[in-house]
Amino acid sequence: MDAKAIKRSFDGSGFRCTPQRYAVMAFLMEHNSHPTAAEIFKAVNRVDPHSSRATTYNNLRDLVQAGLVREVAVEGRAARFDAKGMRHHHFICDRCGNVEDLEWYDVPRPATRSLGKRMLRECELIFRGLCTKCAPRRTSR
Amino acid sequence: MDAKAIKRSFDGSGFRCTPQRYAVMAFLMEHNSHPTAAEIFKAVNRVDPHSSRATTYNNLRDLVQAGLVREVAVEGRAARFDAKGMRHHHFICDRCGNVEDLEWYDVPRPATRSLGKRMLRECELIFRGLCTKCAPRRTSR
DNA sequence: TTAAAAATTTAGACTATGTCTAATGTTAGA
DNA sequence: TCTAACATTAGACATAGTCTAAATTTTTAA
Ligand SMILES: [Mn+2]
Ligand SMILES: [Mn+2]
Ligand SMILES: [Zn+2]
Ligand SMILES: [Zn+2]
């Protein structure tokens, strides 16, 4: 898809555009399913068959640090990843742990007073409940 | 502190009030530091010296399920726990991973349209940035 | 062009966190 | 008191993620 854009974003962060790194980023941009590191590792190696587990994890860590990828921690499950495209919120399913995008809207910031000397970087709004797949079977019990 | 209240909340959830379970809950109510399971295990065994690791984890899982305790997932770190007292938001430090309470205020719900068939249970607002301890040293570099 | 330096990848050992099992102990209620 | 349900335990196991040291690739500079 947007090969040029990916390369440019790597340059901007001081990363070399290696096949392994590129594959991770491209996969994340083509899928909005919030895959886990293990899923990304597997998917990448199905196509471009050479990326080690360590490299996949290293690249994910670097991309998160550089702000190109978002990491979503889900209680009791592996972390999920997300290419940072348009701003959006997340809905996390109580039952299956899936992470889904919800359209973005502005979040009110806390009172300056209550923040004290903390340096606020972002406000993240997370919705929880049952996803479309899980809602029916859970209510009928 | 509120031994009676703890016992009552256990009854309400169908739990027996065992020493191990009580110790976990009491520790969480006396500390607002969002300890990890490992920290709770250690603390509990310093005083009432008998609770296995499995029991600590089991009880935490059960208390979370019953809605008496909240679990906070932090990317790249162990989960943290929190007795659900007054409603509040959380501030998570980018650098040290500490979780701090911030005073509660109402969060706007998403549009019904964008939720589709999902069943919304709660909206969680998480603030990220640098805590009071970490803010100074990070800006002066 | 070539040599040295820097960045990256790799396999697999290792660590951290959490779950499961099967045996044992405890409690509530008939 | 007896019994069934509930709870605890040790330690094996599983999963997710990190680290190390060597090899490879790319960049820089001579
Ligand atoms: Mn997303
Ligand atoms: Mn809290
Ligand atoms: Zn679901
Ligand atoms: Zn901090």
mmCIF file of C-alpha atoms (C1' of nucleotides) and ligand atoms in Angstrom:
data_model
loop_
_atom_site.group_PDB
_atom_site.id
_atom_site.type_symbol
_atom_site.label_atom_id
_atom_site.label_comp_id
_atom_site.label_asym_id
_atom_site.label_seq_id
_atom_site.Cartn_x
_atom_site.Cartn_y
_atom_site.Cartn_z
ATOM 1 C CA MET A 1 0.000 0.000 0.000
ATOM 2 C CA ASP A 2 1.702 3.106 1.272
ATOM 3 C CA ALA A 3 5.265 1.881 0.964
ATOM 4 C CA LYS A 4 6.661 5.371 0.513
ATOM 5 C CA ALA A 5 4.872 6.635 3.616
ATOM 6 C CA ILE A 6 6.254 3.802 5.698
ATOM 7 C CA LYS A 7 9.794 4.468 4.514
ATOM 8 C CA ARG A 8 9.406 8.137 5.206
ATOM 9 C CA SER A 9 8.148 7.518 8.725
ATOM 10 C CA PHE A 10 11.137 5.256 9.365
ATOM 11 C CA ASP A 11 13.546 7.918 8.151
ATOM 12 C CA GLY A 12 11.871 10.440 10.373
ATOM 13 C CA SER A 13 12.523 8.198 13.377
ATOM 14 C CA GLY A 14 16.078 7.281 12.430
ATOM 15 C CA PHE A 15 15.254 3.675 11.588
ATOM 16 C CA ARG A 16 16.665 1.805 8.638
ATOM 17 C CA CYS A 17 13.950 0.378 6.473
ATOM 18 C CA THR A 18 14.787 -3.304 6.798
ATOM 19 C CA PRO A 19 12.554 -5.995 5.302
ATOM 20 C CA GLN A 20 11.677 -7.256 8.778
ATOM 21 C CA ARG A 21 10.788 -3.849 10.135
ATOM 22 C CA TYR A 22 8.889 -2.940 7.022
ATOM 23 C CA ALA A 23 6.887 -6.166 7.157
ATOM 24 C CA VAL A 24 5.749 -5.480 10.722
ATOM 25 C CA MET A 25 4.650 -1.961 9.897
ATOM 26 C CA ALA A 26 2.946 -2.945 6.650
ATOM 27 C CA PHE A 27 1.079 -5.745 8.359
ATOM 28 C CA LEU A 28 -0.184 -3.421 11.052
ATOM 29 C CA MET A 29 -1.331 -0.869 8.481
ATOM 30 C CA GLU A 30 -3.194 -3.462 6.447
ATOM 31 C CA HIS A 31 -4.995 -4.990 9.421
ATOM 32 C CA ASN A 32 -7.036 -3.158 11.997
ATOM 33 C CA SER A 33 -7.480 -6.279 14.108
ATOM 34 C CA HIS A 34 -4.977 -5.308 16.824
ATOM 35 C CA PRO A 35 -2.846 -8.436 16.505
ATOM 36 C CA THR A 36 -0.576 -9.756 19.235
ATOM 37 C CA ALA A 37 3.186 -9.984 18.794
ATOM 38 C CA ALA A 38 2.855 -13.726 18.221
ATOM 39 C CA GLU A 39 0.258 -13.184 15.502
ATOM 40 C CA ILE A 40 2.400 -10.578 13.793
ATOM 41 C CA PHE A 41 5.415 -12.876 13.949
ATOM 42 C CA LYS A 42 3.484 -15.691 12.338
ATOM 43 C CA ALA A 43 1.853 -13.542 9.669
ATOM 44 C CA VAL A 44 5.110 -11.904 8.679
ATOM 45 C CA ASN A 45 6.879 -15.227 8.346
ATOM 46 C CA ARG A 46 4.145 -16.660 6.162
ATOM 47 C CA VAL A 47 4.975 -14.160 3.427
ATOM 48 C CA ASP A 48 8.508 -12.836 3.758
ATOM 49 C CA PRO A 49 9.801 -15.932 5.452
ATOM 50 C CA HIS A 50 12.568 -14.535 7.576
ATOM 51 C CA SER A 51 12.123 -12.700 10.793
ATOM 52 C CA SER A 52 13.029 -14.102 14.158
ATOM 53 C CA ARG A 53 10.872 -13.813 17.221
ATOM 54 C CA ALA A 54 13.399 -11.510 18.860
ATOM 55 C CA THR A 55 13.412 -9.198 15.849
ATOM 56 C CA THR A 56 9.650 -8.997 15.779
ATOM 57 C CA TYR A 57 9.583 -8.043 19.439
ATOM 58 C CA ASN A 58 12.501 -5.627 19.040
ATOM 59 C CA ASN A 59 10.884 -3.866 16.129
ATOM 60 C CA LEU A 60 7.551 -3.613 17.865
ATOM 61 C CA ARG A 61 9.227 -2.121 20.910
ATOM 62 C CA ASP A 62 11.145 0.398 18.778
ATOM 63 C CA LEU A 63 8.097 1.383 16.754
ATOM 64 C CA VAL A 64 6.083 1.915 19.911
ATOM 65 C CA GLN A 65 8.856 4.049 21.404
ATOM 66 C CA ALA A 66 9.016 6.122 18.244
ATOM 67 C CA GLY A 67 5.299 6.701 18.426
ATOM 68 C CA LEU A 68 4.472 4.981 15.152
ATOM 69 C CA VAL A 69 2.677 2.068 16.781
ATOM 70 C CA ARG A 70 0.428 1.876 19.795
ATOM 71 C CA GLU A 71 0.535 -0.941 22.315
ATOM 72 C CA VAL A 72 -2.661 -1.899 24.093
ATOM 73 C CA ALA A 73 -2.347 -3.850 27.328
ATOM 74 C CA VAL A 74 -5.289 -6.143 28.017
ATOM 75 C CA GLU A 75 -5.638 -7.700 31.457
ATOM 76 C CA GLY A 76 -4.692 -11.357 31.452
ATOM 77 C CA ARG A 77 -3.802 -11.453 27.763
ATOM 78 C CA ALA A 78 -0.941 -10.699 25.429
ATOM 79 C CA ALA A 79 -0.438 -7.077 24.397
ATOM 80 C CA ARG A 80 -2.005 -5.961 21.135
ATOM 81 C CA PHE A 81 -0.650 -3.577 18.550
ATOM 82 C CA ASP A 82 -2.043 -0.906 16.347
ATOM 83 C CA ALA A 83 -0.500 1.314 13.663
ATOM 84 C CA LYS A 84 -1.215 4.847 14.757
ATOM 85 C CA GLY A 85 -3.347 6.185 11.932
ATOM 86 C CA MET A 86 -6.403 8.253 12.682
ATOM 87 C CA ARG A 87 -7.119 8.982 16.312
ATOM 88 C CA HIS A 88 -9.671 6.650 17.815
ATOM 89 C CA HIS A 89 -10.803 5.100 21.056
ATOM 90 C CA HIS A 90 -10.808 1.427 21.938
ATOM 91 C CA PHE A 91 -13.483 -1.005 22.978
ATOM 92 C CA ILE A 92 -12.166 -4.075 24.790
ATOM 93 C CA CYS A 93 -14.383 -7.129 25.134
ATOM 94 C CA ASP A 94 -14.675 -8.495 28.687
ATOM 95 C CA ARG A 95 -15.168 -11.994 27.374
ATOM 96 C CA CYS A 96 -12.900 -12.554 24.351
ATOM 97 C CA GLY A 97 -10.413 -9.745 24.931
ATOM 98 C CA ASN A 98 -10.735 -8.412 21.385
ATOM 99 C CA VAL A 99 -9.860 -4.789 20.843
ATOM 100 C CA GLU A 100 -12.005 -2.771 18.451
ATOM 101 C CA ASP A 101 -11.766 0.781 17.180
ATOM 102 C CA LEU A 102 -14.431 3.294 18.074
ATOM 103 C CA GLU A 103 -14.688 6.691 16.496
ATOM 104 C CA TRP A 104 -12.770 9.409 18.203
ATOM 105 C CA TYR A 105 -14.208 12.291 20.168
ATOM 106 C CA ASP A 106 -12.646 14.808 22.493
ATOM 107 C CA VAL A 107 -11.966 13.841 26.092
ATOM 108 C CA PRO A 108 -12.157 16.429 28.863
ATOM 109 C CA ARG A 109 -8.809 16.905 30.576
ATOM 110 C CA PRO A 110 -8.476 16.728 34.354
ATOM 111 C CA ALA A 111 -8.252 19.888 36.413
ATOM 112 C CA THR A 112 -4.718 21.302 36.445
ATOM 113 C CA ARG A 113 -4.934 21.367 40.219
ATOM 114 C CA SER A 114 -5.498 17.634 40.503
ATOM 115 C CA LEU A 115 -2.545 16.891 38.218
ATOM 116 C CA GLY A 116 -0.004 18.519 40.527
ATOM 117 C CA LYS A 117 3.527 18.304 39.110
ATOM 118 C CA ARG A 118 2.719 15.417 36.778
ATOM 119 C CA MET A 119 3.357 15.924 33.074
ATOM 120 C CA LEU A 120 0.263 14.834 31.155
ATOM 121 C CA ARG A 121 0.956 13.374 27.700
ATOM 122 C CA GLU A 122 -2.379 11.890 26.726
ATOM 123 C CA CYS A 123 -5.864 10.959 27.864
ATOM 124 C CA GLU A 124 -6.948 7.533 26.763
ATOM 125 C CA LEU A 125 -10.563 6.502 26.782
ATOM 126 C CA ILE A 126 -11.245 2.781 26.930
ATOM 127 C CA PHE A 127 -14.676 1.236 26.661
ATOM 128 C CA ARG A 128 -15.391 -2.153 28.134
ATOM 129 C CA GLY A 129 -18.256 -4.557 27.759
ATOM 130 C CA LEU A 130 -19.224 -7.318 25.360
ATOM 131 C CA CYS A 131 -18.412 -7.188 21.663
ATOM 132 C CA THR A 132 -20.956 -7.928 18.953
ATOM 133 C CA LYS A 133 -19.932 -11.579 18.831
ATOM 134 C CA CYS A 134 -20.021 -12.093 22.602
ATOM 135 C CA ALA A 135 -23.041 -9.993 23.598
ATOM 136 C CA PRO A 136 -25.761 -12.465 22.509
ATOM 137 C CA ARG A 137 -24.426 -15.626 24.104
ATOM 138 C CA ARG A 138 -23.642 -13.902 27.383
ATOM 139 C CA THR A 139 -27.073 -12.356 27.879
ATOM 140 C CA SER A 140 -28.909 -15.639 27.208
ATOM 141 C CA ARG A 141 -27.680 -17.484 30.257
ATOM 142 C CA MET B 1 -9.945 -1.202 59.600
ATOM 143 C CA ASP B 2 -13.351 -2.066 58.234
ATOM 144 C CA ALA B 3 -13.372 -5.755 59.011
ATOM 145 C CA LYS B 4 -17.156 -5.923 59.138
ATOM 146 C CA ALA B 5 -17.483 -4.241 55.753
ATOM 147 C CA ILE B 6 -15.062 -6.694 54.185
ATOM 148 C CA LYS B 7 -16.944 -9.655 55.599
ATOM 149 C CA ARG B 8 -20.220 -8.228 54.399
ATOM 150 C CA SER B 9 -18.880 -7.697 50.902
ATOM 151 C CA PHE B 10 -17.685 -11.302 50.828
ATOM 152 C CA ASP B 11 -21.086 -12.567 51.919
ATOM 153 C CA GLY B 12 -22.700 -10.484 49.228
ATOM 154 C CA SER B 13 -20.554 -12.195 46.616
ATOM 155 C CA GLY B 14 -20.938 -15.694 48.026
ATOM 156 C CA PHE B 15 -17.350 -15.944 49.226
ATOM 157 C CA ARG B 16 -16.322 -17.449 52.503
ATOM 158 C CA CYS B 17 -14.272 -15.111 54.579
ATOM 159 C CA THR B 18 -11.047 -17.083 54.823
ATOM 160 C CA PRO B 19 -7.936 -15.616 56.428
ATOM 161 C CA GLN B 20 -6.131 -15.634 53.087
ATOM 162 C CA ARG B 21 -8.931 -13.929 51.216
ATOM 163 C CA TYR B 22 -9.453 -11.446 54.010
ATOM 164 C CA ALA B 23 -5.754 -10.587 54.101
ATOM 165 C CA VAL B 24 -5.698 -9.784 50.373
ATOM 166 C CA MET B 25 -8.729 -7.540 50.624
ATOM 167 C CA ALA B 26 -7.551 -5.811 53.797
ATOM 168 C CA PHE B 27 -4.147 -5.138 52.305
ATOM 169 C CA LEU B 28 -5.692 -3.586 49.218
ATOM 170 C CA MET B 29 -7.972 -1.389 51.311
ATOM 171 C CA GLU B 30 -5.104 -0.158 53.476
ATOM 172 C CA HIS B 31 -2.810 0.660 50.573
ATOM 173 C CA ASN B 32 -3.659 2.812 47.600
ATOM 174 C CA SER B 33 -0.382 1.997 45.875
ATOM 175 C CA HIS B 34 -1.835 -0.421 43.289
ATOM 176 C CA PRO B 35 0.395 -3.340 44.223
ATOM 177 C CA THR B 36 1.159 -6.265 41.920
ATOM 178 C CA ALA B 37 0.119 -9.820 42.748
ATOM 179 C CA ALA B 38 3.695 -10.590 43.752
ATOM 180 C CA GLU B 39 3.783 -7.627 46.119
ATOM 181 C CA ILE B 40 0.472 -8.604 47.677
ATOM 182 C CA PHE B 41 1.667 -12.182 48.116
ATOM 183 C CA LYS B 42 4.809 -11.020 49.888
ATOM 184 C CA ALA B 43 3.045 -8.465 52.078
ATOM 185 C CA VAL B 44 0.348 -10.897 53.151
ATOM 186 C CA ASN B 45 2.877 -13.530 54.109
ATOM 187 C CA ARG B 46 4.895 -11.118 56.183
ATOM 188 C CA VAL B 47 2.035 -10.767 58.644
ATOM 189 C CA ASP B 48 -0.336 -13.718 58.512
ATOM 190 C CA PRO B 49 2.333 -16.082 57.369
ATOM 191 C CA HIS B 50 0.349 -18.570 55.357
ATOM 192 C CA SER B 51 -0.972 -18.023 51.891
ATOM 193 C CA SER B 52 0.351 -19.781 48.829
ATOM 194 C CA ARG B 53 1.050 -18.064 45.549
ATOM 195 C CA ALA B 54 -1.797 -19.957 43.904
ATOM 196 C CA THR B 55 -4.241 -18.830 46.559
ATOM 197 C CA THR B 56 -3.198 -15.221 46.232
ATOM 198 C CA TYR B 57 -3.736 -15.354 42.484
ATOM 199 C CA ASN B 58 -6.989 -17.284 42.855
ATOM 200 C CA ASN B 59 -8.387 -14.815 45.325
ATOM 201 C CA LEU B 60 -7.371 -11.827 43.263
ATOM 202 C CA ARG B 61 -9.043 -13.362 40.215
ATOM 203 C CA ASP B 62 -12.220 -14.088 42.154
ATOM 204 C CA LEU B 63 -12.367 -10.646 43.746
ATOM 205 C CA VAL B 64 -11.909 -8.997 40.373
ATOM 206 C CA GLN B 65 -14.669 -11.146 38.876
ATOM 207 C CA ALA B 66 -16.980 -10.249 41.728
ATOM 208 C CA GLY B 67 -16.308 -6.570 41.123
ATOM 209 C CA LEU B 68 -14.736 -5.916 44.529
ATOM 210 C CA VAL B 69 -11.257 -5.347 43.133
ATOM 211 C CA ARG B 70 -10.076 -3.684 39.959
ATOM 212 C CA GLU B 71 -7.207 -4.989 37.845
ATOM 213 C CA VAL B 72 -5.132 -2.488 35.911
ATOM 214 C CA ALA B 73 -3.079 -3.795 32.992
ATOM 215 C CA VAL B 74 0.076 -1.800 32.334
ATOM 216 C CA GLU B 75 1.978 -2.393 29.101
ATOM 217 C CA GLY B 76 5.123 -4.396 29.674
ATOM 218 C CA ARG B 77 4.578 -4.770 33.403
ATOM 219 C CA ALA B 78 2.732 -6.959 35.865
ATOM 220 C CA ALA B 79 -0.933 -6.209 36.492
ATOM 221 C CA ARG B 80 -1.780 -3.972 39.402
ATOM 222 C CA PHE B 81 -4.702 -4.180 41.790
ATOM 223 C CA ASP B 82 -6.975 -1.757 43.498
ATOM 224 C CA ALA B 83 -9.801 -2.162 45.999
ATOM 225 C CA LYS B 84 -12.808 -0.535 44.399
ATOM 226 C CA GLY B 85 -13.660 2.215 46.832
ATOM 227 C CA MET B 86 -14.599 5.633 45.542
ATOM 228 C CA ARG B 87 -14.714 6.037 41.799
ATOM 229 C CA HIS B 88 -11.546 7.538 40.387
ATOM 230 C CA HIS B 89 -9.441 7.710 37.257
ATOM 231 C CA HIS B 90 -5.890 6.488 36.850
ATOM 232 C CA PHE B 91 -2.669 8.141 35.880
ATOM 233 C CA ILE B 92 0.007 5.741 34.606
ATOM 234 C CA CYS B 93 3.609 6.876 34.442
ATOM 235 C CA ASP B 94 5.318 6.274 31.092
ATOM 236 C CA ARG B 95 8.667 5.849 32.771
ATOM 237 C CA CYS B 96 8.194 3.938 36.038
ATOM 238 C CA GLY B 97 4.814 2.345 35.349
ATOM 239 C CA ASN B 98 3.324 3.496 38.640
ATOM 240 C CA VAL B 99 -0.422 3.858 38.807
ATOM 241 C CA GLU B 100 -1.861 6.800 40.713
ATOM 242 C CA ASP B 101 -5.408 7.822 41.531
ATOM 243 C CA LEU B 102 -6.873 10.979 40.079
ATOM 244 C CA GLU B 103 -10.138 12.452 41.191
ATOM 245 C CA TRP B 104 -13.148 11.227 39.338
ATOM 246 C CA TYR B 105 -15.228 13.203 36.896
ATOM 247 C CA ASP B 106 -17.874 12.185 34.415
ATOM 248 C CA VAL B 107 -16.836 10.764 31.068
ATOM 249 C CA PRO B 108 -18.955 11.381 27.953
ATOM 250 C CA ARG B 109 -20.307 8.140 26.516
ATOM 251 C CA PRO B 110 -19.877 7.275 22.856
ATOM 252 C CA ALA B 111 -22.734 7.747 20.423
ATOM 253 C CA THR B 112 -25.183 4.848 20.523
ATOM 254 C CA ARG B 113 -24.836 4.596 16.756
ATOM 255 C CA SER B 114 -21.083 3.930 16.931
ATOM 256 C CA LEU B 115 -21.552 1.203 19.553
ATOM 257 C CA GLY B 116 -23.666 -0.992 17.300
ATOM 258 C CA LYS B 117 -24.697 -4.209 19.050
ATOM 259 C CA ARG B 118 -21.955 -4.013 21.647
ATOM 260 C CA MET B 119 -22.984 -3.987 25.302
ATOM 261 C CA LEU B 120 -21.179 -1.161 27.065
ATOM 262 C CA ARG B 121 -20.345 -1.806 30.729
ATOM 263 C CA GLU B 122 -17.974 1.030 31.560
ATOM 264 C CA CYS B 123 -15.883 3.878 30.237
ATOM 265 C CA GLU B 124 -12.414 4.038 31.660
ATOM 266 C CA LEU B 125 -10.316 7.155 31.422
ATOM 267 C CA ILE B 126 -6.580 6.666 31.699
ATOM 268 C CA PHE B 127 -4.065 9.482 31.838
ATOM 269 C CA ARG B 128 -0.503 8.950 30.759
ATOM 270 C CA GLY B 129 2.632 10.961 31.156
ATOM 271 C CA LEU B 130 5.317 11.367 33.808
ATOM 272 C CA CYS B 131 4.591 11.108 37.515
ATOM 273 C CA THR B 132 5.846 13.634 40.041
ATOM 274 C CA LYS B 133 8.970 11.588 40.713
ATOM 275 C CA CYS B 134 9.810 11.025 37.044
ATOM 276 C CA ALA B 135 8.865 14.381 35.503
ATOM 277 C CA PRO B 136 11.924 16.364 36.663
ATOM 278 C CA ARG B 137 14.675 13.997 35.626
ATOM 279 C CA ARG B 138 13.099 13.352 32.242
ATOM 280 C CA THR B 139 12.750 16.997 31.236
ATOM 281 C CA SER B 140 16.315 17.866 32.243
ATOM 282 C CA ARG B 141 18.062 15.719 29.669
ATOM 283 C "C1'" DT C 1 37.067 0.592 -3.569
ATOM 284 C "C1'" DT C 2 37.826 -0.856 0.834
ATOM 285 C "C1'" DA C 3 38.073 -1.053 5.815
ATOM 286 C "C1'" DA C 4 36.008 0.058 9.975
ATOM 287 C "C1'" DA C 5 31.898 1.349 12.486
ATOM 288 C "C1'" DA C 6 27.127 1.167 13.373
ATOM 289 C "C1'" DA C 7 22.780 -0.871 13.088
ATOM 290 C "C1'" DT C 8 20.206 -4.996 12.691
ATOM 291 C "C1'" DT C 9 19.067 -9.797 12.825
ATOM 292 C "C1'" DT C 10 19.281 -14.322 14.793
ATOM 293 C "C1'" DA C 11 18.775 -18.697 17.772
ATOM 294 C "C1'" DG C 12 17.960 -20.007 21.767
ATOM 295 C "C1'" DA C 13 18.633 -19.540 26.748
ATOM 296 C "C1'" DC C 14 16.496 -17.167 30.226
ATOM 297 C "C1'" DT C 15 12.985 -14.449 33.199
ATOM 298 C "C1'" DA C 16 8.596 -13.006 34.720
ATOM 299 C "C1'" DT C 17 3.992 -13.627 35.281
ATOM 300 C "C1'" DG C 18 0.324 -16.322 35.722
ATOM 301 C "C1'" DT C 19 -2.468 -21.013 35.434
ATOM 302 C "C1'" DC C 20 -3.494 -25.770 36.449
ATOM 303 C "C1'" DT C 21 -3.713 -30.192 38.844
ATOM 304 C "C1'" DA C 22 -4.432 -33.317 42.298
ATOM 305 C "C1'" DA C 23 -4.129 -33.903 47.059
ATOM 306 C "C1'" DT C 24 -5.467 -32.030 51.370
ATOM 307 C "C1'" DG C 25 -7.872 -29.112 54.600
ATOM 308 C "C1'" DT C 26 -12.000 -26.295 56.158
ATOM 309 C "C1'" DT C 27 -16.743 -24.936 56.730
ATOM 310 C "C1'" DA C 28 -21.791 -24.733 56.544
ATOM 311 C "C1'" DG C 29 -25.756 -26.934 56.959
ATOM 312 C "C1'" DA C 30 -28.700 -31.200 57.062
ATOM 313 C "C1'" DT D 1 -21.839 -35.706 63.334
ATOM 314 C "C1'" DC D 2 -21.548 -36.328 58.361
ATOM 315 C "C1'" DT D 3 -21.186 -34.746 54.054
ATOM 316 C "C1'" DA D 4 -20.751 -31.839 50.103
ATOM 317 C "C1'" DA D 5 -19.178 -27.676 48.639
ATOM 318 C "C1'" DC D 6 -15.645 -24.521 49.112
ATOM 319 C "C1'" DA D 7 -10.818 -23.304 49.707
ATOM 320 C "C1'" DT D 8 -5.825 -23.869 50.118
ATOM 321 C "C1'" DT D 9 -1.437 -25.837 48.841
ATOM 322 C "C1'" DA D 10 3.033 -27.182 46.383
ATOM 323 C "C1'" DG D 11 4.908 -27.393 42.550
ATOM 324 C "C1'" DA D 12 4.626 -28.516 37.619
ATOM 325 C "C1'" DC D 13 3.400 -26.168 33.628
ATOM 326 C "C1'" DA D 14 2.301 -22.468 30.127
ATOM 327 C "C1'" DT D 15 2.725 -18.123 27.957
ATOM 328 C "C1'" DA D 16 4.683 -13.779 26.987
ATOM 329 C "C1'" DG D 17 8.483 -11.347 26.630
ATOM 330 C "C1'" DT D 18 13.758 -10.191 27.310
ATOM 331 C "C1'" DC D 19 18.629 -10.864 26.813
ATOM 332 C "C1'" DT D 20 23.078 -12.379 25.020
ATOM 333 C "C1'" DA D 21 26.624 -13.077 21.961
ATOM 334 C "C1'" DA D 22 27.620 -14.090 17.354
ATOM 335 C "C1'" DA D 23 26.667 -13.248 12.552
ATOM 336 C "C1'" DT D 24 24.957 -10.275 8.941
ATOM 337 C "C1'" DT D 25 23.908 -6.035 6.609
ATOM 338 C "C1'" DT D 26 24.348 -1.219 5.821
ATOM 339 C "C1'" DT D 27 26.638 3.139 6.280
ATOM 340 C "C1'" DT D 28 30.549 6.006 6.683
ATOM 341 C "C1'" DA D 29 34.964 7.500 5.775
ATOM 342 C "C1'" DA D 30 39.456 6.900 4.123
HETATM 343 MN MN MN E 1 -7.019 0.692 17.317
HETATM 344 MN MN MN E 2 -6.820 3.271 41.864
HETATM 345 ZN ZN ZN E 3 -16.022 -10.584 22.552
HETATM 346 ZN ZN ZN E 4 7.145 7.675 37.286
#
